[in-house]
XYZ file of C-alpha atoms in Angstrom:
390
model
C -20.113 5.213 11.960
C -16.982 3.057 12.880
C -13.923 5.272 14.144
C -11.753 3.929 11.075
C -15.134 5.347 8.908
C -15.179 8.890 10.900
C -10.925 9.140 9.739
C -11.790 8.045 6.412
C -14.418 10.826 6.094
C -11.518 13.366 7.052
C -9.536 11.884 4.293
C -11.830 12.291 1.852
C -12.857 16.232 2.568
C -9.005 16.827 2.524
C -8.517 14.663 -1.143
C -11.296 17.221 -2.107
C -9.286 20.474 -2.127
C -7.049 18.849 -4.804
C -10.262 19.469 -6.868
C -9.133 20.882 -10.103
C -5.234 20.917 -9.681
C -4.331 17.293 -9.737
C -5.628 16.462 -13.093
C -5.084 13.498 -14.394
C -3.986 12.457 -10.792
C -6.732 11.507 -8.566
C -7.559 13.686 -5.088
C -6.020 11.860 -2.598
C -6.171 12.564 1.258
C -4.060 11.342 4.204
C -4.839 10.885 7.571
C -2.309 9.873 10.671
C -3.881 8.623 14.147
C -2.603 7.631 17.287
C -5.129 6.652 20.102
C -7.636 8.211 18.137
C -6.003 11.514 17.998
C -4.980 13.232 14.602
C -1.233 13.668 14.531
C -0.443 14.408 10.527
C -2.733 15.024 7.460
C -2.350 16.051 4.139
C -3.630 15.846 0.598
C -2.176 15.504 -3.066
C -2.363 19.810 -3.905
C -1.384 19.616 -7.349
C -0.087 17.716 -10.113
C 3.539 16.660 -9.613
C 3.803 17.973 -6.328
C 4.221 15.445 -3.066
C 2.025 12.741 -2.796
C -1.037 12.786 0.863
C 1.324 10.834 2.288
C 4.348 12.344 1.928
C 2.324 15.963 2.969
C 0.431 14.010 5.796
C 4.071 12.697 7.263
C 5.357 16.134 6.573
C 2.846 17.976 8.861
C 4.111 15.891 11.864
C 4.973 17.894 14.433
C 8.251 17.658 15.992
C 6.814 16.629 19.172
C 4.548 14.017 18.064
C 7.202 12.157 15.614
C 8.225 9.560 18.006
C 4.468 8.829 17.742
C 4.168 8.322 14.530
C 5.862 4.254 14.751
C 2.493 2.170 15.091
C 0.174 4.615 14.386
C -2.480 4.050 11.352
C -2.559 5.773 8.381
C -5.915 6.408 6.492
C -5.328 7.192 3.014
C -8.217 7.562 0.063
C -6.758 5.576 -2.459
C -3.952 2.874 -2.378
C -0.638 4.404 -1.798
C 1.798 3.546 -4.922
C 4.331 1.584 -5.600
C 6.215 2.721 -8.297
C 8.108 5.821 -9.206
C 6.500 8.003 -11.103
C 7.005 11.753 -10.464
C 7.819 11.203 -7.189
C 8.585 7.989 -5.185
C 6.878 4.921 -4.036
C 4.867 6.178 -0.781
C 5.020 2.577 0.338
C 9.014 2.661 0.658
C 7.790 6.338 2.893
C 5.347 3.929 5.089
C 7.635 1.849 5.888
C 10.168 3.802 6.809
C 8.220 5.569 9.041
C 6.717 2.323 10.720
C 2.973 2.563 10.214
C 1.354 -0.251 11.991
C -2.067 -0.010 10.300
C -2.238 1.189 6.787
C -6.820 1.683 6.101
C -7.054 2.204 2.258
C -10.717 3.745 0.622
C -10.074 1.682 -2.501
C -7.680 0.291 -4.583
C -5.774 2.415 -7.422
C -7.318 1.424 -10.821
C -4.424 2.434 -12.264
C -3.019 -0.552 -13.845
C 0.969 0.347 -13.087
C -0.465 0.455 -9.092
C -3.688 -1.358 -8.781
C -2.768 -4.142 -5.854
C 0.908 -3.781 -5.489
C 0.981 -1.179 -2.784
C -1.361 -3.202 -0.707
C 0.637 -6.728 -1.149
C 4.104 -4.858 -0.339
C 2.594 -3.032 2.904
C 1.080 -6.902 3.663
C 4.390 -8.709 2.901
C 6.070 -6.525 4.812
C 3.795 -6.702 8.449
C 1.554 -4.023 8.470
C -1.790 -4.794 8.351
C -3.977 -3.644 6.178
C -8.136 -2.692 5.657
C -9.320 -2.253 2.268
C -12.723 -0.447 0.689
C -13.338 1.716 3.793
C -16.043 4.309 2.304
C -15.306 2.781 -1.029
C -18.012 4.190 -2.636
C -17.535 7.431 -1.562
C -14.031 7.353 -3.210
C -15.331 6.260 -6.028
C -17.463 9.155 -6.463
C -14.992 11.408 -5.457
C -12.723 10.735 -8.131
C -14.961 9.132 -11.013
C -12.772 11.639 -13.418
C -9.531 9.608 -12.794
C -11.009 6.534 -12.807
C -12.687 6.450 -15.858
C -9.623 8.196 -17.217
C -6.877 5.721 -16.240
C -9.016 2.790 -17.164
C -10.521 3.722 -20.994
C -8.220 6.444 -21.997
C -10.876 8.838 -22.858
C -12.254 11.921 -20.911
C -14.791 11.735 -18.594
C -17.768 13.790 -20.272
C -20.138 15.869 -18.233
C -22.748 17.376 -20.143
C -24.101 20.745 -17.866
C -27.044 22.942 -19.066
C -29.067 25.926 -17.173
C -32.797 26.394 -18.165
C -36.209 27.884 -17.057
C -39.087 25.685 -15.138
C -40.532 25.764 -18.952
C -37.023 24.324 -20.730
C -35.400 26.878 -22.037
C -32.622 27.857 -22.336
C -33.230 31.335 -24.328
C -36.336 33.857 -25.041
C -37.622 33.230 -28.367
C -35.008 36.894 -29.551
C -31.960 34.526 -28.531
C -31.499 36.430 -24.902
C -30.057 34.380 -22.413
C -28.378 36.471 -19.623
C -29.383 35.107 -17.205
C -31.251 32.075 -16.710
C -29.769 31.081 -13.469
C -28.910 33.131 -10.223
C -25.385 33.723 -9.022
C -25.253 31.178 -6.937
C -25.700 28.842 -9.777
C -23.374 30.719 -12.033
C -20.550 30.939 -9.646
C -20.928 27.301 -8.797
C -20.235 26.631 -12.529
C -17.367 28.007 -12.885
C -16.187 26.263 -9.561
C -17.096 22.809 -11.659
C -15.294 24.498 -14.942
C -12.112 24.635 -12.985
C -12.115 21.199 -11.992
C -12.701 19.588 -15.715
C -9.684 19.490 -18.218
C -12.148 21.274 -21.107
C -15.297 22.999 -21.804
C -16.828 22.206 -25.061
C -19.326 23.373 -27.198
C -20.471 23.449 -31.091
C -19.765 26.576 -33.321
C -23.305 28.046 -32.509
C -22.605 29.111 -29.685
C -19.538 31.081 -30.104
C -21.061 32.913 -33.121
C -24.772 33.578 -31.050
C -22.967 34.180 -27.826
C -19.224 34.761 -28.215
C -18.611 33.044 -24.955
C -15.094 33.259 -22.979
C -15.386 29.760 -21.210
C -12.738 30.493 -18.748
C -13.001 30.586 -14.851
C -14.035 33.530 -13.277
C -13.953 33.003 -9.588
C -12.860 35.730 -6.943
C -8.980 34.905 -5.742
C -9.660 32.228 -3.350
C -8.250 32.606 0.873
C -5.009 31.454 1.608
C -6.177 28.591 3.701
C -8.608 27.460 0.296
C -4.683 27.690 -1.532
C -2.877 25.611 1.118
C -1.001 23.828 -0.602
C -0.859 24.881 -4.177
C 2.058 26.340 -5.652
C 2.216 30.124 -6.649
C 0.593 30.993 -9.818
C -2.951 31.639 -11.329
C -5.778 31.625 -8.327
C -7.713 29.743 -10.927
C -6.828 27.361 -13.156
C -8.532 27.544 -16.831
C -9.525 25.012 -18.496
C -9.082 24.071 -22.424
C -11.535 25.450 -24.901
C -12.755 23.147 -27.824
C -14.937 24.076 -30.293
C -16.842 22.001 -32.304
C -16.626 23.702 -35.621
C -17.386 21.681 -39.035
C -16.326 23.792 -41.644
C -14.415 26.167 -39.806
C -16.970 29.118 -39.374
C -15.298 30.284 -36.410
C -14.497 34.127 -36.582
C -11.338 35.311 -36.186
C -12.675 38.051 -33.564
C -14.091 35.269 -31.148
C -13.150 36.027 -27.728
C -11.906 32.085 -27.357
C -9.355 32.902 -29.877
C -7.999 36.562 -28.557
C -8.129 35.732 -25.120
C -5.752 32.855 -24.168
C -5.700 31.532 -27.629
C -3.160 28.596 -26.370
C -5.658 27.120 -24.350
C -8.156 26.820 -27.668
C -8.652 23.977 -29.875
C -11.107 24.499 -33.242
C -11.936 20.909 -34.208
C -13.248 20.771 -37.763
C -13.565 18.705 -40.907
C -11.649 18.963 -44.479
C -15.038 20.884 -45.167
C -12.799 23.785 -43.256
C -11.323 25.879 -45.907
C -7.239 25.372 -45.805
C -6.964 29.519 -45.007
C -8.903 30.130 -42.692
C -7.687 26.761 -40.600
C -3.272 28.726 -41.280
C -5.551 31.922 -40.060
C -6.756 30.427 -36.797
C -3.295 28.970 -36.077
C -1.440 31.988 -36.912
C -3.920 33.367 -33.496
C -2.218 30.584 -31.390
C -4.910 28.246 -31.270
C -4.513 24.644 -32.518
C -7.058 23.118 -35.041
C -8.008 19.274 -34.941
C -8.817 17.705 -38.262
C -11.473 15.412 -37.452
C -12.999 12.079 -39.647
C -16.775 13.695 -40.937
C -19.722 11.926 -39.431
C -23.221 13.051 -41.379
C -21.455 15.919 -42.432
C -19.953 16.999 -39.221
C -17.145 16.123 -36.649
C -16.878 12.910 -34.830
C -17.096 14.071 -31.281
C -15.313 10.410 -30.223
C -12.952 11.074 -32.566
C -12.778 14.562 -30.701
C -12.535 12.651 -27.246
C -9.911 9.972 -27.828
C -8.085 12.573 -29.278
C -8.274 14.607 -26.200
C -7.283 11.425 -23.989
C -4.149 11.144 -26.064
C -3.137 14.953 -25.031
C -3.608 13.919 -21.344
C -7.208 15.640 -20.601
C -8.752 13.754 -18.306
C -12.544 15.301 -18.543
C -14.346 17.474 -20.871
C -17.427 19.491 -19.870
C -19.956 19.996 -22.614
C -21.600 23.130 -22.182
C -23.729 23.751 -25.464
C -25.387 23.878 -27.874
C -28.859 21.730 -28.359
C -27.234 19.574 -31.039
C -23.820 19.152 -30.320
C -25.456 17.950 -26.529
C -28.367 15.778 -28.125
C -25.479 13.689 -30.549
C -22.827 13.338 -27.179
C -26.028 12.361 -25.273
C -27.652 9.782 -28.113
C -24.352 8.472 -28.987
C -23.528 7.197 -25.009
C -20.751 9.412 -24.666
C -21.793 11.415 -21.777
C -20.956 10.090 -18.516
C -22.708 12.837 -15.992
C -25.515 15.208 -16.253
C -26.624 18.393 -14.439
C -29.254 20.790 -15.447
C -29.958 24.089 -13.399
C -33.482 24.747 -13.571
C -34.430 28.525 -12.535
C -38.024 29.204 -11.365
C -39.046 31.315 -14.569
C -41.129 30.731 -17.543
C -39.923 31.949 -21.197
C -42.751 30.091 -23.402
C -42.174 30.458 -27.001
C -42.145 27.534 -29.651
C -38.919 28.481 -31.155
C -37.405 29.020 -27.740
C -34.501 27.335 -27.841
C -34.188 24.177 -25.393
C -30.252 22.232 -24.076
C -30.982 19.204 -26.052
C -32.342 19.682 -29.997
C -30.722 17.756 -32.558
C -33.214 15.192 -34.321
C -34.688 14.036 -31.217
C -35.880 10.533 -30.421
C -39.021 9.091 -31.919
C -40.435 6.514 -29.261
C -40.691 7.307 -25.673
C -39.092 4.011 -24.698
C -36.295 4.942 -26.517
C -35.565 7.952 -24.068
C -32.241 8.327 -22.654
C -32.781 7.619 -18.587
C -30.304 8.829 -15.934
C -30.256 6.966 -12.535
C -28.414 8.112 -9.064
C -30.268 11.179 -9.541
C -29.841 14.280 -6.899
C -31.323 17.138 -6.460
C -30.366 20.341 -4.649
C -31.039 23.843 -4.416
C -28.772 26.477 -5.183
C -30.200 29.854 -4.541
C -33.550 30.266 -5.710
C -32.897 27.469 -8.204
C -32.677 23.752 -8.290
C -29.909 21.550 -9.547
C -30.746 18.140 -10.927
C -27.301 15.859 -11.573
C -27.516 11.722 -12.853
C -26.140 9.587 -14.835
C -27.262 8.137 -18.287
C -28.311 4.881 -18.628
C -25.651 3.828 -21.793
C -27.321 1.414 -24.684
C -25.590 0.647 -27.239
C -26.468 3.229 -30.365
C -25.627 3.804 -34.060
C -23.020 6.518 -34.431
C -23.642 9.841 -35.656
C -22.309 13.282 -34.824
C -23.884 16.757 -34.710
C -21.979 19.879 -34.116
């Protein structure tokens, strides 16, 4: 590993803890150097606050500011050039007198993509490009298939026995997974815009979806602003004809944060009911007699939600899935066996006929999380004729 690698890695680690609080920002981290030795670093904490840059200049000591003219800034993603929230970072780099600006990749966002880099070059400093590209890539696929499409980034996230299910055959389902598992999830619920899931599973299992995390240390909080220790994210529910009921937890606790997407199929009452709770209730085109989950999407785009985590049921996961509209998968596996034939399983819906027809994932992974294993990869996309199931 090269030394401008080994800064870029502590760049990236520090973009991470903006995991879940930038939204629809990217996680950006900052890194200043002088001879090899770490003067300044910082990371974009949450949305609308300072930029890395601005924290990484910030955290200068007095003592070491004099140091900071000719020193090289590592920085995850191509510092901008416009004013957005807050100003240009190049207009900061220059002021301060970088001499070596190393970049992780370029901004996809069209109002930055290239233009920080050609000011920084037009103006002296020299400049390295696609330093652990890939690894920023990764880091922040959310933003960047966000800021390029439009539409949320879809991760579709089930929990099952060795045997594939995700129930007993009596509907029981607490718990498949270990703690370790479960605790992880709501780590990756925190970081996605929305959960999602089809009407069935509020009415079997009257789910909360929130976030429920212990308060995290002060150093995991450096950074963010006062407030909630965790942030919650929206809660759509995939809901045809409206069969939601009016006692479901996702509509008497936090009600704001709910959206009921249904059909015309909904009767007209019950949709004034819901919104009379505080929840909000898409009206959705009908696909075979249910919602059009990328109707459901673009929609969510437009209100600024970056990703959407799919969390059940069999159905609603099999159409996002057979449709090409899921971008990730992970499925936590326990070590347990359930048997049953009308066990419920995390994909149903009609299934697919031919085996060459199956829907592959590549850049698989595999890890183990407590006693059980964690499998995440990425569909293979082909194109597919649309239809939705709740």
């Amino acid at each position: 590993m090269t030394s401008d690698q080994k800064f870029m890695q502590i760049a990236i680690r520090l973009a991470g803890k903006g995991a879940g609080w930038v939204n629809p920002n990217p996680m950006v981290g900052a890194v200043i150097v002088n001879r090899d030795r770490i003067i300044g670093s910082g990371f974009h904490a949450y949305f609308g606050g300072p930029h890395a840059e601005v924290n990484a200049f910030r955290s200068v000591l007095p003592s070491d500011r004099p140091l900071i003219e000719g020193s090289t800034l590592y920085v995850t993603l191509e510092p901008c050039d416009h004013y957005g929230k807050t100003p240009p970072c190049t207009n900061l780099i220059l002021e301060n007198k970088i001499g070596r600006v190393v970049i992780g990749m370029a901004d996809p966002n069209p109002a930055v993509n290239g233009k920080g880099i050609s000011k920084l070059k037009q103006n002296g400093i020299e400049v390295l490009t696609d330093c652990l590209e890939p690894q920023v890539a990764l880091q922040n696929q959310i933003f960047i298939k966000y800021i390029t499409t439009g539409k949320p980034f879809v991760l579709l996230k089930s929990a099952m026995t060795l045997d594939g299910k995700i129930a007993t055959v009596t509907n029981a389902s607490q718990w498949i997974t270990g703690s370790e598992s479960r605790k992880l999830v709501h780590r990756i619920r925190q970081q996605y815009g929305a959960i999602m899931v089809g009407i069935d599973t509020v009415v079997a299992d009257d789910p909360l979806l929130n976030v429920r995390l212990k308060e995290p240390s002060v150093k995991d909080r450096a950074g963010v602003p006062d407030g909630p220790c965790w942030k919650n994210p929206l809660k759509v529910i995939a809901d045809t004809r409206g069969r939601i009921p009016l006692t479901a937890k996702v509509l008497t606790n936090d009600p704001q944060l709910t959206i009921v997407a249904v059909t015309h199929l909904a009767e007209p009452s019950k949709l004034k009911a819901i919104e009379r709770l505080g929840a909000q209730v898409l009206i959705c085109p009908e696909k075979d007699h249910r919602v059009d989950l990328e109707f459901i999407f673009s929609a969510l785009g437009t209100m600024g939600i970056d990703s959407v985590m799919i969390e059940g049921g069999s159905t609603l996961a099999f159409s996002a899935m057979r449709d090409g509209l899921v971008d990730k998968v992970i499925s936590f596996i326990a070590p347990k066996i359930l048997g049953g034939e009308k066990a419920p399983t995390p994909v149903g819906g009609d299934g697919i006929e031919k085996m060459e027809d199956a829907i592959a994932l590549n850049n698989l992974k595999t890890r183990k999380i407590g006693e059980d294993i964690m499998v995440e990869g990425y569909p293979v996309k082909k194109p597919a004729e649309h239809t939705i199931n709740d």
